[in-house]
Every structure is written in C-alpha cells, then in structure tokens.
mmCIF file of C-alpha atoms in Angstrom:
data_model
loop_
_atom_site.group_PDB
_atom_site.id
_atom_site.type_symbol
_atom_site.label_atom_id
_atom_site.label_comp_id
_atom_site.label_asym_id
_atom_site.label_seq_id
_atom_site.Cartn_x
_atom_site.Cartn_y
_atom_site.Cartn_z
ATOM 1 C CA UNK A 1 -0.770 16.684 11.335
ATOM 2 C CA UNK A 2 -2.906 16.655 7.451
ATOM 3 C CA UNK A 3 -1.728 14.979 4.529
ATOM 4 C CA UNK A 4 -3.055 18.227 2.927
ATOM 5 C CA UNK A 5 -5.279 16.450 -0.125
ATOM 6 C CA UNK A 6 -6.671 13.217 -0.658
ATOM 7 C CA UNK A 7 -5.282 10.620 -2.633
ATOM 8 C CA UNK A 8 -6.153 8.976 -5.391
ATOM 9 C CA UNK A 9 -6.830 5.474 -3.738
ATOM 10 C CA UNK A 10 -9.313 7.162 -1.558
ATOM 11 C CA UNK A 11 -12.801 6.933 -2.473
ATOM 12 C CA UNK A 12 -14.977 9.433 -0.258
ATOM 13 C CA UNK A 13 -18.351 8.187 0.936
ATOM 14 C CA UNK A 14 -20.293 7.968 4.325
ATOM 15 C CA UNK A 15 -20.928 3.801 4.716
ATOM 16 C CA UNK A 16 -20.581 1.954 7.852
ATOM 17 C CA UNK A 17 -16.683 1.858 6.881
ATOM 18 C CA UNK A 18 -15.532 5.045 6.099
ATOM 19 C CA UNK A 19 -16.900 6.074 9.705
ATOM 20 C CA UNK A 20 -14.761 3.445 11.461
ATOM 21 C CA UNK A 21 -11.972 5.240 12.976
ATOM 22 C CA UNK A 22 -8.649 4.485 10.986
ATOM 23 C CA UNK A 23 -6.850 2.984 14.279
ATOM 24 C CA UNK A 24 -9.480 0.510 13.689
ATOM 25 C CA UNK A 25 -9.395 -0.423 10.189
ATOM 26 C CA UNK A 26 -5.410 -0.605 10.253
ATOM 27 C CA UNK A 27 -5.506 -3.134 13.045
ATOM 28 C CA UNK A 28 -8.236 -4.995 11.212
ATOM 29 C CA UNK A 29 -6.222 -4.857 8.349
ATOM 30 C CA UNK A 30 -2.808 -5.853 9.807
ATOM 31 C CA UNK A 31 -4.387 -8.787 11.499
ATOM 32 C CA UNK A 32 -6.433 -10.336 8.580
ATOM 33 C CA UNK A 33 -3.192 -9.973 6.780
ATOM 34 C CA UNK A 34 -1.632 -12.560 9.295
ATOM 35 C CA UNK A 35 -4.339 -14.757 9.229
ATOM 36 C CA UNK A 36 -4.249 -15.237 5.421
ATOM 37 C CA UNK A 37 -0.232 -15.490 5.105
ATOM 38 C CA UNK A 38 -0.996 -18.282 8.286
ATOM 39 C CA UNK A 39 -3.038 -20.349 6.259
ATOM 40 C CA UNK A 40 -2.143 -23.613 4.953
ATOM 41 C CA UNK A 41 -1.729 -22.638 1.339
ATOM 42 C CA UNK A 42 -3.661 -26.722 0.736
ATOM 43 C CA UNK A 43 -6.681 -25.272 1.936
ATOM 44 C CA UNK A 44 -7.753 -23.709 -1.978
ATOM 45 C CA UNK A 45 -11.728 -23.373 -0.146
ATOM 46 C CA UNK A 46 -10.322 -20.581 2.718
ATOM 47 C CA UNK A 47 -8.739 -18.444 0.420
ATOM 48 C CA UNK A 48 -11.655 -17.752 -1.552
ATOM 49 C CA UNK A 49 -13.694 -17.239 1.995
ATOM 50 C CA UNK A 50 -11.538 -14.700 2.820
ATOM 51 C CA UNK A 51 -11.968 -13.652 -1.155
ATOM 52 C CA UNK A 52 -15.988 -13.343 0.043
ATOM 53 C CA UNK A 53 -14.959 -11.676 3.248
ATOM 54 C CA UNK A 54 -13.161 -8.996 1.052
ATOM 55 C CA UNK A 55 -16.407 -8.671 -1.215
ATOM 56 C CA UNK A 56 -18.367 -8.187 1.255
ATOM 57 C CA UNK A 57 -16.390 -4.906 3.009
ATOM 58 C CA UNK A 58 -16.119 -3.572 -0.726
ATOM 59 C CA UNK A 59 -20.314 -3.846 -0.550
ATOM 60 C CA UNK A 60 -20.086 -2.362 2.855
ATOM 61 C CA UNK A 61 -17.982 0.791 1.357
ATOM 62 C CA UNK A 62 -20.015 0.917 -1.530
ATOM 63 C CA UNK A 63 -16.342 -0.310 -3.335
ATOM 64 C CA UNK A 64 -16.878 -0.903 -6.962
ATOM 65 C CA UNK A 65 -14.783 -4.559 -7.678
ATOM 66 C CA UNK A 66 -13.744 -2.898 -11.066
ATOM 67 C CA UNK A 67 -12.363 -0.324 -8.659
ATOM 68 C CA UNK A 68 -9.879 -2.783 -6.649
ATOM 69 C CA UNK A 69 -9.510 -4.515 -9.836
ATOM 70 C CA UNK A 70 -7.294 -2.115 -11.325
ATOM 71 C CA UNK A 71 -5.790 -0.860 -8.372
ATOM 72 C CA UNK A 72 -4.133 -4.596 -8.227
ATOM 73 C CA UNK A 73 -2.093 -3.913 -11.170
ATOM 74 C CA UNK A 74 0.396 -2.925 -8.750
ATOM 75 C CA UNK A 75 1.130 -7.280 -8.049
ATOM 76 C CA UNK A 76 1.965 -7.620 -11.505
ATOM 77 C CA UNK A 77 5.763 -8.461 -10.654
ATOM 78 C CA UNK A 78 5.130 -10.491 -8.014
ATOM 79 C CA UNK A 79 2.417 -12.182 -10.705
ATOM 80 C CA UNK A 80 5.805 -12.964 -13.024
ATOM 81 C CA UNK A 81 7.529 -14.195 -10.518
ATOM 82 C CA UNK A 82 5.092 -16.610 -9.289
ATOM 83 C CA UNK A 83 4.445 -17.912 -12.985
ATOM 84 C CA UNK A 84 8.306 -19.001 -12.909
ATOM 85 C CA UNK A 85 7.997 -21.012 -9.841
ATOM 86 C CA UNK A 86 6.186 -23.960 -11.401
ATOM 87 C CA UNK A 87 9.858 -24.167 -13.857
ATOM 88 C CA UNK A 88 12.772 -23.156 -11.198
ATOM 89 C CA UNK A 89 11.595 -25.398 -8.056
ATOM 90 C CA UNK A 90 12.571 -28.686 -8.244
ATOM 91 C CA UNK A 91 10.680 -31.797 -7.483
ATOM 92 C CA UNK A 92 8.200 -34.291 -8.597
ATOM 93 C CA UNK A 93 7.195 -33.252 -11.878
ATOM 94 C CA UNK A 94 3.598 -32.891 -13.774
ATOM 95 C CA UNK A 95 2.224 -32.017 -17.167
ATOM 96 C CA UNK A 96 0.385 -28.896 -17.290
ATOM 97 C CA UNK A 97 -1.223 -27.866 -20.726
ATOM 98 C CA UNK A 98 1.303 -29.943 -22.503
ATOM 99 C CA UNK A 99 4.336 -28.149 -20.145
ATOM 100 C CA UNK A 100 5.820 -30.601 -17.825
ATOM 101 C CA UNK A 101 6.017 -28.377 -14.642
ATOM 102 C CA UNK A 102 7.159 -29.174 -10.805
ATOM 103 C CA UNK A 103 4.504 -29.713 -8.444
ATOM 104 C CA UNK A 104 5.902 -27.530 -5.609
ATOM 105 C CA UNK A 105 6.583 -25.497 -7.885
ATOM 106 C CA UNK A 106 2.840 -24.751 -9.075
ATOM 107 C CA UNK A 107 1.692 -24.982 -4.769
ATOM 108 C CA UNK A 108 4.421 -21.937 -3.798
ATOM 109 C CA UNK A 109 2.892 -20.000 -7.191
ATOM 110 C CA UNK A 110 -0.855 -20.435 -5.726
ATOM 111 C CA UNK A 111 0.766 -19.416 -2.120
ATOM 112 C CA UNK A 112 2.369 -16.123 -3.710
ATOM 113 C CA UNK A 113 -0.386 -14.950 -6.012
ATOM 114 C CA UNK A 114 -3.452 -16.145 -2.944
ATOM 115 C CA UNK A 115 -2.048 -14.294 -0.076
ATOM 116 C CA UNK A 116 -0.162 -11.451 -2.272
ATOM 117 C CA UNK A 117 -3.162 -10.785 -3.820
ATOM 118 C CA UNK A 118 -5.580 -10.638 -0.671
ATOM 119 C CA UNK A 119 -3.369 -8.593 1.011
ATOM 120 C CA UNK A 120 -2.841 -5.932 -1.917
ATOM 121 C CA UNK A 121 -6.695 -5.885 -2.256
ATOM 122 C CA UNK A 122 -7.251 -5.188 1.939
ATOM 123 C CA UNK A 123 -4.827 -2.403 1.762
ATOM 124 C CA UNK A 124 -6.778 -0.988 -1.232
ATOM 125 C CA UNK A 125 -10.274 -0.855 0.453
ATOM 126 C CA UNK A 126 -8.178 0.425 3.172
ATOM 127 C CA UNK A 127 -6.838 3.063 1.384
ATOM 128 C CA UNK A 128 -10.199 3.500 -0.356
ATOM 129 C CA UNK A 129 -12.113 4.223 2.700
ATOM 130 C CA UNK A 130 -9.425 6.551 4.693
ATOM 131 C CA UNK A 131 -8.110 9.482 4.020
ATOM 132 C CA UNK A 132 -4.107 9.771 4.043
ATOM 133 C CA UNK A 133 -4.586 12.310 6.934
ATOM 134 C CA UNK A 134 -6.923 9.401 8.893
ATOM 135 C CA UNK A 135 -4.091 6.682 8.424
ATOM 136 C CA UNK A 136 -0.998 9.154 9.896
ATOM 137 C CA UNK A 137 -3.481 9.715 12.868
ATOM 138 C CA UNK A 138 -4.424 6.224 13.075
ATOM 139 C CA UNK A 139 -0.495 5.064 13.250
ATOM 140 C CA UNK A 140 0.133 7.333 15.502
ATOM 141 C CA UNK A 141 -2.806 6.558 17.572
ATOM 142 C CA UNK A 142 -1.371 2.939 17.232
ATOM 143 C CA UNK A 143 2.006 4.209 18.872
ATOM 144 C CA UNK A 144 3.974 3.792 16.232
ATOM 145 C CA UNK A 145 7.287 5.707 16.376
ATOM 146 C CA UNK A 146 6.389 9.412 15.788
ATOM 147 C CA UNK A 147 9.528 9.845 14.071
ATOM 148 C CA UNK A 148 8.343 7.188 11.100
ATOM 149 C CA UNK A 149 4.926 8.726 11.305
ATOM 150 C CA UNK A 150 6.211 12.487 10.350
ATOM 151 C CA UNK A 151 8.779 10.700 8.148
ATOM 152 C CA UNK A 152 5.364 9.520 6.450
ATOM 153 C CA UNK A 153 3.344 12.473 6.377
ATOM 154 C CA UNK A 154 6.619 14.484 5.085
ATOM 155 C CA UNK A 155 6.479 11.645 2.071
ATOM 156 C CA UNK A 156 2.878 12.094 1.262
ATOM 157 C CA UNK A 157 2.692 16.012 1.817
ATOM 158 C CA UNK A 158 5.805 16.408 -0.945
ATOM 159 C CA UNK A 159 5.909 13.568 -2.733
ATOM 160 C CA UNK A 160 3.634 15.317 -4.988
ATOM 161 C CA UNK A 161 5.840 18.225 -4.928
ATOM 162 C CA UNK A 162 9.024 16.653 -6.386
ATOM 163 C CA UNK A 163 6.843 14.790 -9.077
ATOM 164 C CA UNK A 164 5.736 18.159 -10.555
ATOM 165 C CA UNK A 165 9.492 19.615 -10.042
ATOM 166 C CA UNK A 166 10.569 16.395 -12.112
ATOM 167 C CA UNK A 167 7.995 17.108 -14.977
ATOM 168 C CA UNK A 168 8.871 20.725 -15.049
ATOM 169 C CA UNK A 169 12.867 19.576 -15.552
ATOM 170 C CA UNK A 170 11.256 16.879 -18.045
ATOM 171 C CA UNK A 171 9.353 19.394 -19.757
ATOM 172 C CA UNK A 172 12.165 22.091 -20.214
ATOM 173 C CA UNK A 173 14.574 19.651 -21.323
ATOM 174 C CA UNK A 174 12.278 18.917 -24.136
ATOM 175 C CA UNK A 175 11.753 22.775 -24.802
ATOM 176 C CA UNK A 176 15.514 22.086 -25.622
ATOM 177 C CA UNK A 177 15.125 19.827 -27.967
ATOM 178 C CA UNK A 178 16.835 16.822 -25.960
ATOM 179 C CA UNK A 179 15.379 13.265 -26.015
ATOM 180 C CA UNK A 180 16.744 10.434 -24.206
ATOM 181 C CA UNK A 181 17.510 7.477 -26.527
ATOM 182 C CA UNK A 182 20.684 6.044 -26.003
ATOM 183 C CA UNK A 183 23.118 5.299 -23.315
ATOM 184 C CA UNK A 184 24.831 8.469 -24.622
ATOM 185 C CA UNK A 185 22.108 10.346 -23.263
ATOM 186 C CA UNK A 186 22.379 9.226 -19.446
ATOM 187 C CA UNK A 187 24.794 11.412 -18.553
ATOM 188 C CA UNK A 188 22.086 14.030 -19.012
ATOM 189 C CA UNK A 189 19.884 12.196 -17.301
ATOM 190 C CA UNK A 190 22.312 11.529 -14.197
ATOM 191 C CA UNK A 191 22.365 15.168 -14.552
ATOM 192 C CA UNK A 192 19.045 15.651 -14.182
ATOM 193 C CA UNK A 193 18.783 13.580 -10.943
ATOM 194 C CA UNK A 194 21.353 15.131 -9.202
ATOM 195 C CA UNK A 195 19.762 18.419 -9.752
ATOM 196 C CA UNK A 196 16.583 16.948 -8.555
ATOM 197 C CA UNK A 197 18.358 15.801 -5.143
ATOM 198 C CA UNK A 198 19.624 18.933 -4.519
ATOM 199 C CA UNK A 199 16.801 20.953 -4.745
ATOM 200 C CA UNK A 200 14.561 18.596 -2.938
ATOM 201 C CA UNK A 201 17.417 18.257 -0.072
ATOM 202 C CA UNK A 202 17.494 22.548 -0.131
ATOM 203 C CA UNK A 203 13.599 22.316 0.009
ATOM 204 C CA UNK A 204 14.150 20.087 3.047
ATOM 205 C CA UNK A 205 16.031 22.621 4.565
ATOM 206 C CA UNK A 206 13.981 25.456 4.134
ATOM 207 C CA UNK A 207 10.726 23.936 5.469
ATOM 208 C CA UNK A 208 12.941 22.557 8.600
ATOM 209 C CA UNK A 209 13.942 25.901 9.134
ATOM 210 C CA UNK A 210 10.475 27.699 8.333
ATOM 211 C CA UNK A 211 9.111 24.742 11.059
ATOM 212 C CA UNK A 212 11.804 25.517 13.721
ATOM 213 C CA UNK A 213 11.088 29.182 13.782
ATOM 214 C CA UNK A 214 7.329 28.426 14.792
ATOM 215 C CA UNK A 215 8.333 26.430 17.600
ATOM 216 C CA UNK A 216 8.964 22.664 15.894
ATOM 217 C CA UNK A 217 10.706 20.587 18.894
ATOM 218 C CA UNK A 218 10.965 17.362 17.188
ATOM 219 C CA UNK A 219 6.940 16.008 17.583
ATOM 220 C CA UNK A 220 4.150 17.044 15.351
ATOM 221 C CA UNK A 221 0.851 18.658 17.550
ATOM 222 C CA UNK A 222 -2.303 16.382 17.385
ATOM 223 C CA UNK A 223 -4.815 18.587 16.532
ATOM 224 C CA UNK A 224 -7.754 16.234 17.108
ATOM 225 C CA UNK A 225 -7.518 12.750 18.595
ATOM 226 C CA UNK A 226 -9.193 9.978 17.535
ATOM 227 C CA UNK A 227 -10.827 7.686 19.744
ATOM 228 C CA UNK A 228 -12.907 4.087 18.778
ATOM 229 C CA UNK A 229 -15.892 2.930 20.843
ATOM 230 C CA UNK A 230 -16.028 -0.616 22.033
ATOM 231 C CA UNK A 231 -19.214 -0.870 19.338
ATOM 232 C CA UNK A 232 -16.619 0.166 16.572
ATOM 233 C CA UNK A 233 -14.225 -2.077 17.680
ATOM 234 C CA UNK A 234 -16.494 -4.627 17.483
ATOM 235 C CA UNK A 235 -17.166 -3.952 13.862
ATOM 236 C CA UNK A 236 -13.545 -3.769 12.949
ATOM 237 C CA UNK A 237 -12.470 -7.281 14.835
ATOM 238 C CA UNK A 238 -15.149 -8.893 12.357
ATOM 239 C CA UNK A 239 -12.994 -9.064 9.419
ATOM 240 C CA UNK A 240 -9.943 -10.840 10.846
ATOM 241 C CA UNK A 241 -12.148 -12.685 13.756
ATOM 242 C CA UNK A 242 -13.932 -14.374 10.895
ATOM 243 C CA UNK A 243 -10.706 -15.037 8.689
ATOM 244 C CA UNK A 244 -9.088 -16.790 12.083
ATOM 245 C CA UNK A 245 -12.273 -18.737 12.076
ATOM 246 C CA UNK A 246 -11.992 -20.231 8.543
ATOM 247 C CA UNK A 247 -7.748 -20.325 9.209
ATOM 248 C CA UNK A 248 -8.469 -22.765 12.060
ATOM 249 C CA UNK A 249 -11.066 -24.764 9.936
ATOM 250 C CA UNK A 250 -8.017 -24.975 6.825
ATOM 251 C CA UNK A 251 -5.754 -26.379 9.799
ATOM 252 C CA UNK A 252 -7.810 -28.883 11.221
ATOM 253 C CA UNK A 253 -9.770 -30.117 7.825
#
C-alpha cells in the first residue's frame, strides 16, 4: 500500500516525532482530541495548556508556528460561524464594544473556535510529521475497516489525478475562448462536470481491471508492517496523558 508522493502538509525531518510510528501518533492524536472537546469550555486556563502542549510537539518536530499558522486557514468557516453565535443565541444579554451581545452566545463561540482550533492544529503537526503512506499503514494497523483504508489510499493516490484532468478541461475551454460569467454559462459548466465523472468513473474501471488481472482479491498486501515499542508508546501517550491531567484539573477547579 504507498500513497505514491508526499503531501504538501508533510514536512520531512528526522526529530523524536517523525520516528514515532504513525499507529502511535494517530491514537495520540484521536485521544487528545477527546480530551479537549471534554473540557469544560469555563476553564479559559486549560485550553491554552493544551495550546503549550501543542507548542511544545511543534518544537519537538522542529514545526515552524508560522507553518501551522497558515495551515489553519482551513477553520475559517467554522471562525464565521462562531462570530454569529454571540447574536443568534438567546439569553441574558451584555455589551461588547458598544454591541449588546448574548452571553451564551459569546461562551458556545469560545467553545467552537478553542476546541475547533486545537484540533485542526493536532491534525496538522500530524500530518506534518507523517507521510500519507505512514497514516494508511497506521489505520490499518489500527484495524480500521480495510475497505475505508483502500477507499483512502484510492483518494489520495488520484485525487491528484482528476485535479490535473480538471485543469486540462479548464485550460482547453479557455483555448476556446469560453469564460464563465453568467448563469448562462452553467450549462457549460454542468457539461464540464459530467465529462469529468465519466472519465474518472472509466479510469476507475480500468485500474480495477488492470488490479484484478494481477491477482487483486479485495485486500491490499502489506508490504512492511509497522510495529511500536512499549518506549514509543510511552512517548506518544504523553500528549493526551498530560491533556487528561489538566481536563481533570478544569473539572474539579
């Protein structure tokens, strides 16, 4: 199983946790994730602990914060939507920079945009420090379902592919002299995507058929397995070991 080329996100290096096997880091990741969404959203001084906690992998990676920065852009809508909370939720009411605002209101907004944003910026050092190709291996050595893991590796091997097809329709519509910009123009457009779907569904056939006649029976073959040692386990259960910690402090304080 390979993801065939490495992604964007990832950022190759040799620190303490890019040699963590990815089994390890997803389970890290997947449980700090609960911890954070299980915190009492009143306890401000926990989410910036696990904030620290998160700078201090990124040092461990040798993570530039400018780095995971950027790569939050991807929260923006869930940014917008939190900002309208504070106006749509009823209840006892405040004044905010002049703005009279509901009090819930502005608690759910800190709940959405704390724990959204910690657990976009986990999956980006995760993705930072594994390599696509790690992360199938380390579902599957998770025992996920095999057939969402190949569904996976199918999406990242060719999801590249049908992006370049797209630009090369883009590009010779253009040749053409066509520009979209009016409603009168998305009939070419529906066009467009319906030729898109049918080559990437006859692609789809092809490579089933190309993996068939070399002996595909419905599992993809390991070609190396990845094992942890209890010493990287270790490593990996300090992240969300130390996030329970400071959840159980934000209950009882």
């Amino acid at each position: 199983m390979g993801a065939g080329h490495a992604h964007k996100l990832y950022r190759h290096g040799h620190s303490p946790v890019h040699r963590l096997p990815p089994h390890c880091k997803l389970a890290a990741v997947f449980c700090f994730v609960v911890v954070v969404v299980s915190t009492p959203r009143e306890a401000v001084w926990a989410f910036a602990a696990y904030a620290a906690l998160l700078g201090a992998v990124a040092a461990a990676a040798r993570v530039s914060p400018g780095f995971v920065l950027r790569r939050l852009v991807i929260e923006v809508p869930f940014v917008a939507f939190a900002f309208l909370m504070p106006f749509v939720v009823p209840g006892e009411q405040t004044q905010l920079l002049g703005v009279s605002v509901s009090v819930p209101g502005l608690w759910d907004a800190w709940n959405v945009l704390a724990k959204g944003t910690l657990g976009v910026a986990a999956s980006v050092l995760l993705a930072a420090t594994t390599e696509l190709r790690g992360l199938l291996l380390g579902l599957q050595r998770l025992k996920l379902p095999p057939l969402l893991v190949q569904i996976a590796s199918f999406m990242i091997r060719y999801g590249d592919v049908i992006t370049d097809e797209m630009r090369r329709m883009s590009i010779a519509r253009r040749s053409r002299g066509f520009e979209a910009k009016g409603v009168r123009h998305w009939g070419v457009l529906a066009k467009s995507a319906g030729a898109l779907f049918i080559r990437s569904y006859e692609r789809g056939e092809r490579v089933h058929l190309a993996m068939v006649s070399r002996g595909y029976a419905g599992s993809m073959p390991v070609i190396d397995e990845v094992t942890a040692t209890r010493a990287q386990w270790s490593s990996a259960a300090a992240l969300p070991l130390t996030a329970l910690l400071i959840c159980l402090l934000g209950w009882t304080l």
